[in-house]
Short mmCIF file of C-alpha atoms and ligand atoms in Angstrom, two decimals:
data_model
loop_
_atom_site.label_atom_id
_atom_site.label_comp_id
_atom_site.label_asym_id
_atom_site.label_seq_id
_atom_site.Cartn_x
_atom_site.Cartn_y
_atom_site.Cartn_z
CA MET Z 1 -50.90 -44.63 -78.82
CA SER Z 2 -47.09 -45.24 -79.43
CA ARG Z 3 -44.18 -43.59 -81.18
CA ARG Z 4 -44.57 -41.58 -84.12
CA TYR Z 5 -42.04 -42.13 -87.22
CA HIS Z 6 -42.56 -38.94 -88.96
CA SER Z 7 -40.96 -35.53 -88.57
CA PRO Z 8 -40.40 -33.90 -86.06
CA PHE Z 9 -40.93 -37.01 -83.87
CA ASN Z 10 -38.69 -39.24 -85.92
CA GLY Z 11 -39.30 -42.53 -83.66
CA ASN Z 12 -37.96 -40.97 -80.55
CA ARG Z 13 -39.29 -42.27 -77.30
CA TYR Z 14 -39.09 -39.01 -75.21
CA ILE Z 15 -40.68 -36.03 -76.64
CA GLY Z 16 -40.25 -32.40 -74.90
CA ASN Z 17 -42.99 -29.66 -75.18
CA THR Z 18 -41.21 -26.39 -75.47
CA ASN Z 19 -44.44 -24.80 -74.82
CA THR Z 20 -45.29 -26.35 -71.41
CA ASN Z 21 -41.56 -27.51 -70.46
CA GLU Z 22 -42.81 -30.99 -70.20
CA VAL Z 23 -41.41 -34.05 -71.32
CA HIS Z 24 -43.38 -37.31 -72.44
CA ASP Z 25 -42.69 -41.01 -72.68
CA LEU Z 26 -44.50 -42.16 -75.75
CA ASP Z 27 -44.07 -45.74 -74.85
CA LYS Z 28 -46.37 -44.96 -71.82
CA GLU Z 29 -48.40 -42.26 -73.54
CA GLU Z 30 -52.06 -41.51 -72.25
CA SER Z 31 -54.79 -39.70 -74.08
CA SER Z 32 -54.36 -36.98 -71.74
CA CYS Z 33 -50.81 -36.41 -72.87
CA GLN Z 34 -52.45 -34.59 -75.98
CA ILE Z 35 -49.34 -35.41 -78.19
CA ASN Z 36 -51.43 -35.06 -81.32
CA ARG Z 37 -52.31 -31.48 -80.13
CA ILE Z 38 -48.64 -30.42 -79.86
CA LYS Z 39 -47.52 -28.09 -82.50
CA ASP Z 40 -44.59 -29.29 -84.59
CA SER Z 41 -42.55 -26.05 -83.71
CA HIS Z 42 -42.99 -27.06 -79.95
CA VAL Z 43 -41.46 -30.79 -80.39
CA LYS Z 44 -38.23 -31.18 -78.81
CA THR Z 45 -36.40 -34.34 -79.21
CA PHE Z 46 -33.28 -35.22 -77.28
CA ILE Z 47 -29.80 -36.58 -77.92
CA PRO Z 48 -29.38 -39.30 -76.49
CA ASP Z 49 -33.19 -40.06 -76.49
CA THR Z 50 -33.24 -40.71 -72.64
CA HIS Z 51 -35.20 -39.34 -69.73
CA SER Z 52 -32.31 -38.01 -68.05
CA GLN Z 53 -31.10 -36.06 -70.96
CA ALA Z 54 -34.48 -34.27 -70.72
CA LYS Z 55 -34.17 -33.80 -67.08
CA SER Z 56 -30.71 -32.31 -67.67
CA GLU Z 57 -32.32 -30.01 -70.32
CA GLY Z 58 -34.62 -28.55 -67.57
CA PHE Z 59 -37.83 -30.50 -68.75
CA ASP Z 60 -40.40 -31.29 -66.18
CA ASN Z 61 -42.20 -34.73 -66.27
CA CYS Z 62 -45.44 -35.38 -67.73
CA ALA Z 63 -47.65 -36.20 -64.85
CA HIS Z 64 -49.83 -38.57 -67.05
CA CYS Z 65 -47.09 -40.85 -68.59
CA ILE Z 66 -44.14 -40.38 -66.40
CA GLY Z 67 -45.48 -39.04 -62.96
CA ASN Z 68 -43.72 -37.33 -60.20
CA SER Z 69 -44.16 -33.84 -61.98
CA ARG Z 70 -42.66 -31.26 -59.92
CA TYR Z 71 -45.48 -28.77 -60.51
ZN1 ZN O 101 -47.23 -37.40 -71.16
#
């Protein structure tokens, strides 16, 4: 699995799920991330497209693709 170039993903590496408040790294995506099951309305992209930006917006790491999840 890898980046998705259609809306609302638009090729971004870091994708937040506003339903779970977790951020995923699509370059390291695992099947357990279930990115394909995220509703489009729950997809959050970041400007800039960085992990630090996701963290600054309060997103927790996905335990599968990033690790060191707080919860
Ligand atoms: Zn993940």
